[in-house]
Amino acid sequence: MYDVEKVRADFPILSRTVNGKPLVYLDNGASAQKPRAVIDAVTRAYAEEYANVHRGLHFLSNLATEKYEAVRPKLQAFLGAAHEDEIIFTTGSTQGLNLVSYGWAAPRMQAGDEIVLSVMEHHANIVPWHFLRERQGVVLKWVDIDADGGLDPQAVIDAIGPKTKLIALTHMSNVLGSVVDIKTVAAAARARGVAIAVDGSQAAVHMPVDVADLDVDFYAITGHKLYGPSASGALYVRRERYPEIRPFIGGGDMIRQVRKDGIDWNDPPHKFEAGTPGIVQMIGLGAALDYMTGLGMQNIAAHEADLRDYAMARFQGLNWLNLQGTRPDKGAIFSFTIEGAGHAHDISTVVDQRGIAVRAGQHCAEPLMEHLGVHATCRASFGLYNTRAEVDALVDALELCHELFS
Amino acid sequence: MPERSAMTASFDEIADNFAFLDEWEDRYRYVIELGKEMPPLDETQKVPATKVEGCASQVWLVPRVDGDGQGARISFDGDSDALIVRGLIAILRALYNGRTAAEIAGIDAHARLGELGLQQHLSAQRSNGLRAMIGRVEAIAAQVREAA
């Protein structure tokens, strides 16, 4: 039995007030709050277990290295990777996808080669590919979404041509909540010798992920959305791809030997982890993964599915609310505008007065905003600690917005 | 004639009205009303030169100068795609319009807006950029003073 009140008690910030009202935090899509277990792990790492990793032979360096490297098998299990060395530590999905772009795609793509991506990608899964377009003439092939916010896997597969080298897709839209059928696309990509990189920033937070079952080449996640510290994260890389990747950040820790006339690389994954990493951030992420798996990803997904269904039912009663993304199997992420309200910022400002945190703007997804024909939306994104009562609080505040602005 | 009353409301009248409004919802309702009653800019006036950067929603301010020298009086029209921001522009117009550059330089806009309980719109990070709008007005006033 999922006891959401017990879960809430694990998050110190949820007991604070904002503008005199209990905090209703519905901006989890941007960043999630941290449980006590993560805060304690970070504090302990600095207070008792801190030194640089992979370097000294002294006690604390060994201890810190042990704690830090213990996060790798946790990430392996969390993502369902076949091998521990398929996990590269990163500062988040942005760094992970840039590694795919600079390290794997840039050396092997010629002018005219194509990358297939959807219009609902986050900028983190767009801009690294634009770099390749600018610098070496790579062509971006955009696949549209359906009216309900879904992405037809066959439309992606149909976009694959003889020049296509990579498919870059989100697993769950950060704006619409739509879940993409990665497994079907990945199978078709493999049959055609095309690689697939997946932005799992949102999906890994809200549902169990198994990269071996999905059969993808690259899968990027970001720790701060996973109830862990900011600037933590990971990139899954299928082992067979490692020989094809050129490291793109050079420095300490990634090398076995450096001479005046050459270098020998360290083995993956360390080959791709140059410089002193986010030691404590990664240790904190390990605690966050323990916390989530302790609750159970299936249980978290079931709780959020209940919130989604309840919110959808409540929103249906608001005939002036324009909801973007209406698939019944989506994640609990809702983007909307209100008829008559001048701007998403107006809505955000008013609901903030009621202690409700939502995001207003373009959500780092400008091509999607253009596709939807809206300048900006408000987004309420739910997490494992949100409640039906918070859905009610949001609906009440939206009704006030409608009354104020119309 | 709500439009006329809003256009002619002085800042002191607005401040008096605010003093009667205890609930934040009512204060917002009033700000939104002021915004709705403010005449919109012509689309041709919404150009890069009149756009105020630093606002998450779009804001334009169009200055007008009547008269010459030290006695020149400054006014501006404005617009935004956000209703609350339109209301804030209307309040700024009440605060500044028809004043000389020297008078504008003497106005502590942050303190005056603080009297209305709108302090939270004045923080540096606040996305509506009220701070940026005040900066634009003060820059225009400084230009007029230098020219005089």
Coordinates of C-alpha atoms in Angstrom, one line a residue:
Chain A
M1 CA 0.0 0.0 0.0
Y2 CA 1.5 3.3 -1.1
D3 CA 1.2 5.8 1.9
V4 CA 1.6 9.2 0.3
E5 CA 1.4 11.0 3.7
K6 CA 4.3 8.9 4.9
V7 CA 6.2 9.7 1.7
R8 CA 5.6 13.4 2.1
A9 CA 7.0 13.3 5.6
D10 CA 10.3 12.2 4.1
F11 CA 10.6 15.5 2.2
P12 CA 11.4 18.4 4.6
I13 CA 10.6 21.2 2.2
L14 CA 7.0 20.0 1.8
S15 CA 6.1 21.2 5.3
R16 CA 7.0 24.8 4.5
T17 CA 4.5 27.5 3.5
V18 CA 4.6 29.8 0.5
N19 CA 2.8 33.1 0.5
G20 CA 1.1 32.0 3.8
K21 CA -0.2 28.8 2.2
P22 CA 1.0 25.2 2.4
L23 CA 3.4 24.6 -0.5
V24 CA 1.9 22.7 -3.4
Y25 CA 4.9 21.8 -5.5
L26 CA 3.8 21.0 -9.1
D27 CA 7.0 21.9 -10.9
N28 CA 8.6 18.4 -10.7
G29 CA 9.2 18.4 -14.4
A30 CA 11.7 21.2 -13.9
S31 CA 13.3 19.7 -10.8
A32 CA 12.1 17.5 -7.9
Q33 CA 12.4 18.1 -4.2
K34 CA 14.8 16.0 -2.1
P35 CA 14.0 13.4 0.5
R36 CA 15.8 13.5 3.9
A37 CA 17.8 10.4 2.8
V38 CA 19.4 12.3 0.0
I39 CA 20.1 15.4 2.2
D40 CA 21.6 13.2 4.8
A41 CA 23.8 11.3 2.3
V42 CA 25.1 14.6 0.9
T43 CA 25.8 15.9 4.4
R44 CA 27.5 12.7 5.5
A45 CA 29.6 12.6 2.4
Y46 CA 31.0 16.1 3.1
A47 CA 31.2 15.7 6.9
E48 CA 32.7 12.3 7.2
E49 CA 33.7 10.7 3.9
Y50 CA 35.1 13.3 1.6
A51 CA 38.3 13.3 -0.5
N52 CA 38.9 13.2 -4.2
V53 CA 38.2 9.8 -5.9
H54 CA 40.4 7.5 -8.0
R55 CA 43.6 9.3 -6.9
G56 CA 44.9 8.9 -3.4
L57 CA 45.8 5.8 -1.6
H58 CA 44.9 7.2 1.7
F59 CA 41.9 6.1 3.8
L60 CA 39.4 8.8 2.9
S61 CA 40.2 8.7 -0.8
N62 CA 39.5 5.0 -0.8
L63 CA 36.3 5.5 1.2
A64 CA 35.0 8.3 -1.1
T65 CA 35.9 6.2 -4.2
E66 CA 34.1 3.2 -2.8
K67 CA 30.9 5.3 -2.0
Y68 CA 31.1 7.0 -5.4
E69 CA 31.6 3.9 -7.4
A70 CA 28.9 2.1 -5.5
V71 CA 26.4 4.3 -7.4
R72 CA 27.3 2.7 -10.7
P73 CA 25.8 -0.7 -10.0
K74 CA 22.8 1.1 -8.6
L75 CA 22.3 3.0 -11.9
Q76 CA 22.9 -0.3 -13.8
A77 CA 20.1 -1.9 -11.8
F78 CA 17.8 1.2 -12.0
L79 CA 18.1 1.3 -15.8
G80 CA 18.3 -2.5 -16.5
A81 CA 21.7 -2.3 -18.1
A82 CA 23.4 -5.6 -18.9
H83 CA 26.9 -4.4 -17.7
E84 CA 28.0 -2.0 -15.0
D85 CA 30.6 -0.4 -17.4
E86 CA 27.7 0.7 -19.7
I87 CA 27.0 3.5 -17.2
I88 CA 28.8 6.8 -17.7
F89 CA 28.5 9.3 -14.9
T90 CA 27.4 12.8 -16.1
T91 CA 26.1 16.1 -14.8
G92 CA 22.7 15.4 -16.4
S93 CA 21.0 14.5 -19.6
T94 CA 22.4 17.6 -21.4
Q95 CA 25.9 16.4 -20.9
G96 CA 25.0 12.9 -21.8
L97 CA 23.4 13.8 -25.1
N98 CA 26.3 16.2 -25.9
L99 CA 28.6 13.2 -25.4
V100 CA 26.6 11.3 -27.9
S101 CA 26.8 14.3 -30.3
Y102 CA 30.5 15.2 -30.0
G103 CA 31.8 11.7 -29.2
W104 CA 29.8 9.3 -31.3
A105 CA 27.9 11.3 -34.0
A106 CA 30.4 14.1 -35.0
P107 CA 33.2 11.7 -36.1
R108 CA 31.0 9.5 -38.2
M109 CA 28.5 11.8 -39.8
Q110 CA 29.0 13.5 -43.2
A111 CA 27.2 16.4 -44.8
G112 CA 23.8 15.2 -45.9
D113 CA 23.6 12.4 -43.2
E114 CA 20.4 12.6 -41.2
I115 CA 19.2 12.6 -37.6
V116 CA 15.5 11.8 -37.1
L117 CA 13.9 13.5 -34.1
S118 CA 10.4 14.5 -33.0
V119 CA 8.9 18.0 -32.7
M120 CA 8.3 17.4 -28.9
E121 CA 12.0 17.1 -27.9
H122 CA 13.5 19.2 -25.1
H123 CA 16.2 21.6 -26.2
A124 CA 18.8 19.2 -24.6
N125 CA 17.8 16.7 -27.3
I126 CA 17.8 19.3 -30.1
V127 CA 20.7 21.8 -29.7
P128 CA 23.5 19.1 -29.7
W129 CA 22.2 18.0 -33.1
H130 CA 21.9 21.6 -34.4
F131 CA 25.6 21.9 -33.6
L132 CA 26.2 19.0 -36.1
R133 CA 23.9 20.7 -38.6
E134 CA 25.9 24.0 -38.3
R135 CA 29.3 22.5 -38.3
Q136 CA 29.1 19.6 -40.7
G137 CA 25.9 19.9 -42.7
V138 CA 24.0 17.1 -40.9
V139 CA 20.3 17.2 -41.8
L140 CA 17.6 17.2 -39.0
K141 CA 14.4 15.4 -40.0
W142 CA 11.5 16.3 -37.8
V143 CA 8.6 14.0 -37.1
D144 CA 5.3 15.6 -36.2
I145 CA 3.1 14.4 -33.3
D146 CA -0.6 13.5 -33.4
A147 CA -3.4 15.8 -32.2
D148 CA -3.6 14.1 -28.9
G149 CA 0.2 14.6 -28.3
G150 CA 1.2 11.0 -29.1
L151 CA 4.1 10.1 -31.4
D152 CA 3.3 7.3 -33.9
P153 CA 6.3 5.0 -33.9
Q154 CA 5.6 4.1 -37.5
A155 CA 5.9 7.8 -38.5
V156 CA 9.4 7.8 -37.0
I157 CA 10.3 4.5 -38.7
D158 CA 9.0 5.9 -42.0
A159 CA 11.3 8.9 -41.6
I160 CA 14.4 6.6 -41.6
G161 CA 16.1 6.9 -45.0
P162 CA 19.4 5.6 -46.5
K163 CA 21.3 8.6 -45.0
T164 CA 19.8 8.3 -41.5
K165 CA 22.5 7.6 -38.9
L166 CA 20.7 8.4 -35.7
I167 CA 17.3 8.6 -34.1
A168 CA 17.0 11.0 -31.1
L169 CA 13.8 10.7 -29.2
T170 CA 12.4 11.5 -25.8
H171 CA 10.9 8.7 -23.8
M172 CA 8.3 11.0 -22.2
S173 CA 7.5 14.6 -23.3
N174 CA 8.4 17.2 -20.6
V175 CA 5.5 19.3 -21.9
L176 CA 2.8 16.9 -22.8
G177 CA 3.6 13.8 -20.7
S178 CA 3.2 11.6 -23.8
V179 CA 5.1 8.3 -23.6
V180 CA 6.9 7.2 -26.7
D181 CA 7.0 3.6 -27.9
I182 CA 10.8 3.4 -27.9
K183 CA 11.0 -0.3 -28.1
T184 CA 9.2 -0.5 -31.5
V185 CA 11.3 2.3 -32.9
A186 CA 14.5 0.8 -31.6
A187 CA 13.8 -2.6 -33.1
A188 CA 13.2 -1.0 -36.5
A189 CA 16.3 1.2 -36.2
R190 CA 18.4 -1.8 -35.3
A191 CA 17.1 -3.7 -38.4
R192 CA 18.3 -0.8 -40.5
G193 CA 21.6 -0.3 -38.8
V194 CA 20.6 3.1 -37.3
A195 CA 21.5 4.0 -33.8
I196 CA 19.0 5.4 -31.3
A197 CA 19.6 7.9 -28.5
V198 CA 16.8 8.4 -25.9
D199 CA 16.3 11.3 -23.6
G200 CA 15.0 9.6 -20.5
S201 CA 15.0 12.7 -18.3
Q202 CA 11.2 12.5 -17.5
A203 CA 10.5 8.8 -18.2
A204 CA 13.0 7.5 -15.7
V205 CA 11.3 9.5 -12.9
H206 CA 7.8 8.2 -13.5
M207 CA 8.0 4.6 -14.7
P208 CA 10.3 1.6 -14.6
V209 CA 12.9 1.7 -17.4
D210 CA 14.8 -1.3 -18.8
V211 CA 17.3 -0.3 -21.5
A212 CA 18.1 -3.9 -22.3
D213 CA 14.4 -4.6 -23.0
L214 CA 14.1 -1.3 -25.0
D215 CA 17.2 -2.3 -26.9
V216 CA 18.6 1.2 -27.3
D217 CA 22.1 2.5 -27.9
F218 CA 22.1 5.5 -25.6
Y219 CA 19.8 6.5 -22.7
A220 CA 20.3 9.7 -20.8
I221 CA 19.0 10.5 -17.4
T222 CA 19.3 13.5 -15.0
G223 CA 19.6 13.2 -11.2
H224 CA 17.9 16.4 -10.1
K225 CA 14.6 15.2 -11.5
L226 CA 15.1 11.8 -9.8
Y227 CA 14.9 13.4 -6.4
G228 CA 18.7 13.6 -6.3
P229 CA 21.2 16.5 -6.3
S230 CA 21.5 18.9 -9.3
A231 CA 24.5 18.2 -11.6
S232 CA 24.2 14.5 -11.2
G233 CA 23.2 12.0 -13.9
A234 CA 24.1 9.2 -16.2
L235 CA 24.3 8.1 -19.8
Y236 CA 23.8 4.5 -20.6
V237 CA 25.9 3.3 -23.6
R238 CA 25.4 -0.1 -25.2
R239 CA 28.8 -1.8 -24.8
E240 CA 29.2 -2.4 -28.6
R241 CA 29.2 1.4 -29.2
Y242 CA 32.1 2.1 -27.0
P243 CA 34.8 1.5 -29.6
E244 CA 33.0 4.0 -31.8
I245 CA 33.0 6.9 -29.3
R246 CA 35.8 9.5 -29.2
P247 CA 36.1 11.2 -25.8
F248 CA 35.2 14.9 -26.1
I249 CA 36.3 16.2 -22.7
G250 CA 40.0 15.6 -21.9
G251 CA 41.7 15.8 -18.6
G252 CA 42.6 13.7 -15.5
D253 CA 41.1 10.4 -14.7
M254 CA 40.3 9.5 -18.3
I255 CA 43.8 8.4 -19.2
R256 CA 46.1 5.5 -18.5
Q257 CA 49.3 7.2 -19.6
V258 CA 50.2 10.7 -20.9
R259 CA 53.5 11.3 -22.7
K260 CA 54.8 14.3 -24.5
D261 CA 53.9 12.7 -27.8
G262 CA 50.8 10.7 -27.0
I263 CA 48.1 9.3 -24.7
D264 CA 46.7 6.0 -23.8
W265 CA 43.0 6.1 -22.8
N266 CA 41.6 4.7 -19.7
D267 CA 38.9 2.0 -20.3
P268 CA 35.2 3.0 -20.6
P269 CA 33.3 4.3 -18.7
H270 CA 36.2 6.3 -17.1
K271 CA 37.5 7.2 -20.5
F272 CA 34.5 9.5 -20.7
E273 CA 34.6 11.0 -17.2
A274 CA 37.4 13.5 -17.3
G275 CA 38.3 15.7 -14.4
T276 CA 37.1 15.6 -10.8
P277 CA 33.5 14.6 -11.0
G278 CA 30.5 15.5 -9.0
I279 CA 31.5 13.2 -6.2
V280 CA 29.0 14.1 -3.6
Q281 CA 26.2 14.8 -6.2
M282 CA 26.6 11.2 -7.5
I283 CA 26.6 9.8 -3.9
G284 CA 23.4 11.8 -3.3
L285 CA 21.9 10.3 -6.5
G286 CA 22.7 6.9 -5.2
A287 CA 20.6 7.6 -2.1
A288 CA 17.8 9.0 -4.3
L289 CA 17.8 5.8 -6.4
D290 CA 17.7 3.7 -3.2
Y291 CA 14.8 5.8 -2.0
M292 CA 12.8 5.4 -5.3
T293 CA 13.5 1.6 -5.5
G294 CA 12.6 1.3 -1.9
L295 CA 9.1 2.7 -2.7
G296 CA 9.1 0.6 -5.9
M297 CA 9.0 2.1 -9.4
Q298 CA 5.8 0.2 -10.1
N299 CA 4.2 1.7 -7.0
I300 CA 5.3 5.2 -7.9
A301 CA 3.9 4.8 -11.4
A302 CA 0.6 3.5 -10.1
H303 CA 0.3 6.4 -7.6
E304 CA 1.0 8.9 -10.4
A305 CA -1.4 7.2 -12.8
D306 CA -4.1 7.7 -10.1
L307 CA -3.2 11.4 -9.9
R308 CA -3.2 11.7 -13.7
D309 CA -6.7 10.1 -14.0
Y310 CA -8.0 12.2 -11.2
A311 CA -6.6 15.4 -12.7
M312 CA -7.9 14.5 -16.1
A313 CA -11.3 14.0 -14.7
R314 CA -11.2 17.3 -12.8
F315 CA -9.8 19.2 -15.8
Q316 CA -12.7 17.9 -18.0
G317 CA -15.1 19.9 -15.9
L318 CA -13.2 23.1 -16.9
N319 CA -14.5 23.9 -20.4
W320 CA -12.3 27.0 -20.7
L321 CA -9.1 25.1 -20.0
N322 CA -7.1 24.2 -23.1
L323 CA -5.2 21.1 -22.2
Q324 CA -2.3 20.1 -24.5
G325 CA -1.6 16.4 -24.7
T326 CA -4.6 14.2 -23.9
R327 CA -3.4 10.6 -24.2
P328 CA -4.9 8.5 -21.4
D329 CA -1.6 6.6 -20.9
K330 CA 0.5 9.8 -20.5
G331 CA 2.6 10.7 -17.5
A332 CA 1.1 13.1 -14.9
I333 CA 2.4 16.2 -16.8
F334 CA -0.2 18.8 -17.8
S335 CA 0.3 21.8 -20.1
F336 CA -2.5 24.2 -20.5
T337 CA -3.7 27.7 -21.3
I338 CA -6.9 29.4 -20.2
E339 CA -9.2 31.1 -22.6
G340 CA -9.2 34.9 -22.0
A341 CA -6.1 34.8 -19.7
G342 CA -3.5 37.0 -21.4
H343 CA -0.5 34.9 -20.7
A344 CA 0.8 31.7 -19.0
H345 CA 2.7 34.0 -16.7
D346 CA -0.6 35.6 -15.4
I347 CA -1.8 32.1 -14.4
S348 CA 1.5 31.2 -12.8
T349 CA 1.5 34.5 -10.8
V350 CA -2.0 34.0 -9.4
V351 CA -1.6 30.3 -8.5
D352 CA 1.7 31.2 -6.8
Q353 CA -0.3 33.4 -4.4
R354 CA -2.0 30.2 -3.3
G355 CA 1.4 28.5 -2.7
I356 CA 1.2 26.5 -5.9
A357 CA 4.4 26.2 -7.9
V358 CA 3.9 25.6 -11.6
R359 CA 6.0 26.5 -14.6
A360 CA 5.0 29.1 -17.2
G361 CA 6.8 29.5 -20.5
Q362 CA 8.1 27.5 -23.3
H363 CA 9.6 24.6 -21.3
C364 CA 12.8 24.4 -23.3
A365 CA 10.7 23.1 -26.2
E366 CA 10.2 25.9 -28.7
P367 CA 9.7 23.7 -31.7
L368 CA 6.8 22.0 -29.9
M369 CA 5.3 25.4 -28.9
E370 CA 5.5 26.4 -32.6
H371 CA 3.8 23.1 -33.6
L372 CA 1.0 23.6 -31.1
G373 CA 0.6 27.2 -32.2
V374 CA 0.9 28.6 -28.7
H375 CA 3.4 31.2 -27.4
A376 CA 3.7 29.7 -23.9
T377 CA 1.8 27.3 -21.6
C378 CA 1.5 26.7 -17.9
R379 CA 2.7 23.3 -16.8
A380 CA 1.7 21.3 -13.7
S381 CA 3.9 18.3 -13.3
F382 CA 3.3 15.8 -10.6
G383 CA 5.7 13.6 -8.6
L384 CA 5.7 10.7 -6.2
Y385 CA 4.7 13.0 -3.2
N386 CA 1.8 14.8 -4.8
T387 CA -1.8 14.1 -3.7
R388 CA -5.4 14.3 -5.0
A389 CA -5.9 17.2 -2.6
E390 CA -3.2 19.1 -4.4
V391 CA -5.0 18.5 -7.7
D392 CA -8.1 20.0 -6.1
A393 CA -6.0 23.0 -4.9
L394 CA -4.8 23.5 -8.4
V395 CA -8.3 23.3 -9.9
D396 CA -9.6 25.8 -7.3
A397 CA -6.7 28.2 -8.2
L398 CA -7.4 27.8 -11.9
E399 CA -11.1 28.6 -11.4
L400 CA -10.0 31.8 -9.7
C401 CA -7.7 32.6 -12.7
H402 CA -10.6 32.1 -15.0
E403 CA -12.8 34.4 -12.9
L404 CA -10.1 37.1 -12.6
F405 CA -9.0 37.1 -16.3
S406 CA -12.3 36.7 -18.1
Chain B
M1 CA -17.0 55.2 -18.2
P2 CA -14.5 52.8 -16.6
E3 CA -11.9 53.4 -19.3
R4 CA -11.9 57.2 -18.6
S5 CA -11.7 56.7 -14.9
A6 CA -8.8 54.3 -15.1
M7 CA -6.9 56.6 -17.5
T8 CA -7.3 59.6 -15.3
A9 CA -6.8 57.8 -12.0
S10 CA -3.7 59.3 -10.3
F11 CA -1.2 57.2 -8.5
D12 CA -2.5 58.5 -5.2
E13 CA -6.1 57.4 -6.1
I14 CA -4.8 54.0 -7.1
A15 CA -2.9 53.8 -3.8
D16 CA -6.1 54.8 -1.9
N17 CA -8.0 52.1 -3.6
F18 CA -5.3 49.5 -2.8
A19 CA -5.5 50.5 0.9
F20 CA -9.1 49.3 0.9
L21 CA -8.2 45.9 -0.6
D22 CA -7.1 43.5 2.2
E23 CA -7.2 40.3 0.1
W24 CA -4.5 39.6 -2.4
E25 CA -7.1 38.3 -4.8
D26 CA -8.9 41.7 -4.8
R27 CA -5.6 43.5 -5.3
Y28 CA -4.9 41.3 -8.3
R29 CA -8.4 41.8 -9.6
Y30 CA -7.8 45.6 -9.4
V31 CA -4.4 45.3 -11.2
I32 CA -6.0 43.2 -13.9
E33 CA -8.8 45.7 -14.3
L34 CA -6.3 48.6 -14.7
G35 CA -4.6 46.5 -17.3
K36 CA -7.8 45.8 -19.2
E37 CA -8.8 49.4 -19.2
M38 CA -5.4 50.7 -20.5
P39 CA -5.6 51.4 -24.2
P40 CA -3.5 48.9 -26.2
L41 CA -0.5 50.0 -28.4
D42 CA -0.9 49.9 -32.1
E43 CA 0.8 46.8 -33.5
T44 CA 3.1 49.1 -35.5
Q45 CA 4.5 50.5 -32.2
K46 CA 5.6 47.0 -31.0
V47 CA 9.1 47.1 -32.5
P48 CA 12.5 46.2 -31.1
A49 CA 13.2 49.8 -30.2
T50 CA 10.2 50.0 -27.9
K51 CA 10.6 46.4 -26.5
V52 CA 11.8 46.1 -22.9
E53 CA 14.3 43.3 -22.6
G54 CA 14.5 41.4 -19.3
C55 CA 10.8 40.6 -19.1
A56 CA 9.7 37.0 -19.5
S57 CA 6.4 38.2 -21.0
Q58 CA 6.6 40.7 -23.8
V59 CA 6.6 44.4 -22.8
W60 CA 6.8 47.5 -24.9
L61 CA 7.0 51.1 -23.7
V62 CA 6.6 54.0 -26.1
P63 CA 7.8 57.4 -24.7
R64 CA 6.3 60.8 -25.6
V65 CA 7.9 64.2 -24.8
D66 CA 5.8 67.3 -24.7
G67 CA 7.6 70.7 -24.6
D68 CA 11.2 71.6 -24.6
G69 CA 14.1 72.1 -22.1
Q70 CA 13.7 71.7 -18.4
G71 CA 9.9 71.9 -18.5
A72 CA 9.5 69.1 -21.0
R73 CA 6.9 66.6 -19.8
I74 CA 7.4 62.9 -20.3
S75 CA 4.7 60.3 -20.9
F76 CA 4.6 56.9 -22.2
D77 CA 2.2 54.3 -23.5
G78 CA 2.8 50.6 -23.0
D79 CA 1.5 47.1 -23.6
S80 CA 2.2 43.5 -22.8
D81 CA 0.8 40.1 -23.7
A82 CA 0.4 39.4 -20.0
L83 CA -2.7 40.9 -18.3
I84 CA -1.0 41.4 -14.9
V85 CA 1.9 43.1 -16.5
R86 CA -0.4 45.4 -18.4
G87 CA -1.9 46.4 -15.0
L88 CA 1.6 47.1 -13.7
I89 CA 2.3 49.3 -16.8
A90 CA -0.9 51.2 -16.1
I91 CA 0.3 51.8 -12.5
L92 CA 3.7 53.0 -13.8
R93 CA 1.9 55.4 -16.2
A94 CA -0.1 56.8 -13.3
L95 CA 3.2 57.3 -11.4
Y96 CA 5.2 58.9 -14.2
N97 CA 3.1 60.3 -16.9
G98 CA 3.1 64.1 -17.4
R99 CA 6.1 64.7 -15.1
T100 CA 9.4 66.4 -16.0
A101 CA 12.7 64.5 -16.2
A102 CA 13.8 66.1 -12.9
E103 CA 10.6 65.0 -11.2
I104 CA 11.0 61.4 -12.5
A105 CA 14.5 61.3 -11.2
G106 CA 13.2 62.2 -7.8
I107 CA 10.6 59.4 -7.7
D108 CA 11.5 56.3 -5.6
A109 CA 9.5 53.9 -7.7
H110 CA 10.3 50.9 -5.6
A111 CA 9.1 52.6 -2.4
R112 CA 5.9 53.9 -4.1
L113 CA 5.1 50.4 -5.5
G114 CA 5.9 48.9 -2.2
E115 CA 3.1 51.0 -0.7
L116 CA 0.7 49.0 -2.9
G117 CA 1.9 45.7 -1.5
L118 CA 3.5 44.8 -4.9
Q119 CA 7.0 44.3 -3.4
Q120 CA 7.1 40.7 -4.7
H121 CA 7.1 42.0 -8.2
L122 CA 10.2 44.0 -7.5
S123 CA 12.7 41.2 -6.8
A124 CA 15.6 41.0 -9.2
Q125 CA 14.5 37.6 -10.5
R126 CA 10.9 38.4 -11.0
S127 CA 10.1 37.4 -14.5
N128 CA 7.7 40.2 -15.3
G129 CA 10.5 42.6 -15.3
L130 CA 8.9 45.5 -13.5
R131 CA 12.5 46.5 -12.6
A132 CA 13.4 46.5 -16.2
M133 CA 10.4 48.8 -17.0
I134 CA 11.3 51.3 -14.3
G135 CA 14.9 51.2 -15.7
R136 CA 13.6 52.1 -19.1
V137 CA 11.6 55.0 -17.9
E138 CA 14.5 56.3 -15.8
A139 CA 16.8 56.0 -18.9
I140 CA 14.4 58.0 -21.0
A141 CA 14.2 60.7 -18.4
A142 CA 18.0 60.8 -18.2
Q143 CA 18.2 61.3 -21.9
V144 CA 15.7 64.2 -21.8
R145 CA 17.7 65.8 -19.0
E146 CA 20.9 65.6 -21.0
A147 CA 19.2 67.0 -24.1
A148 CA 17.7 69.9 -22.1

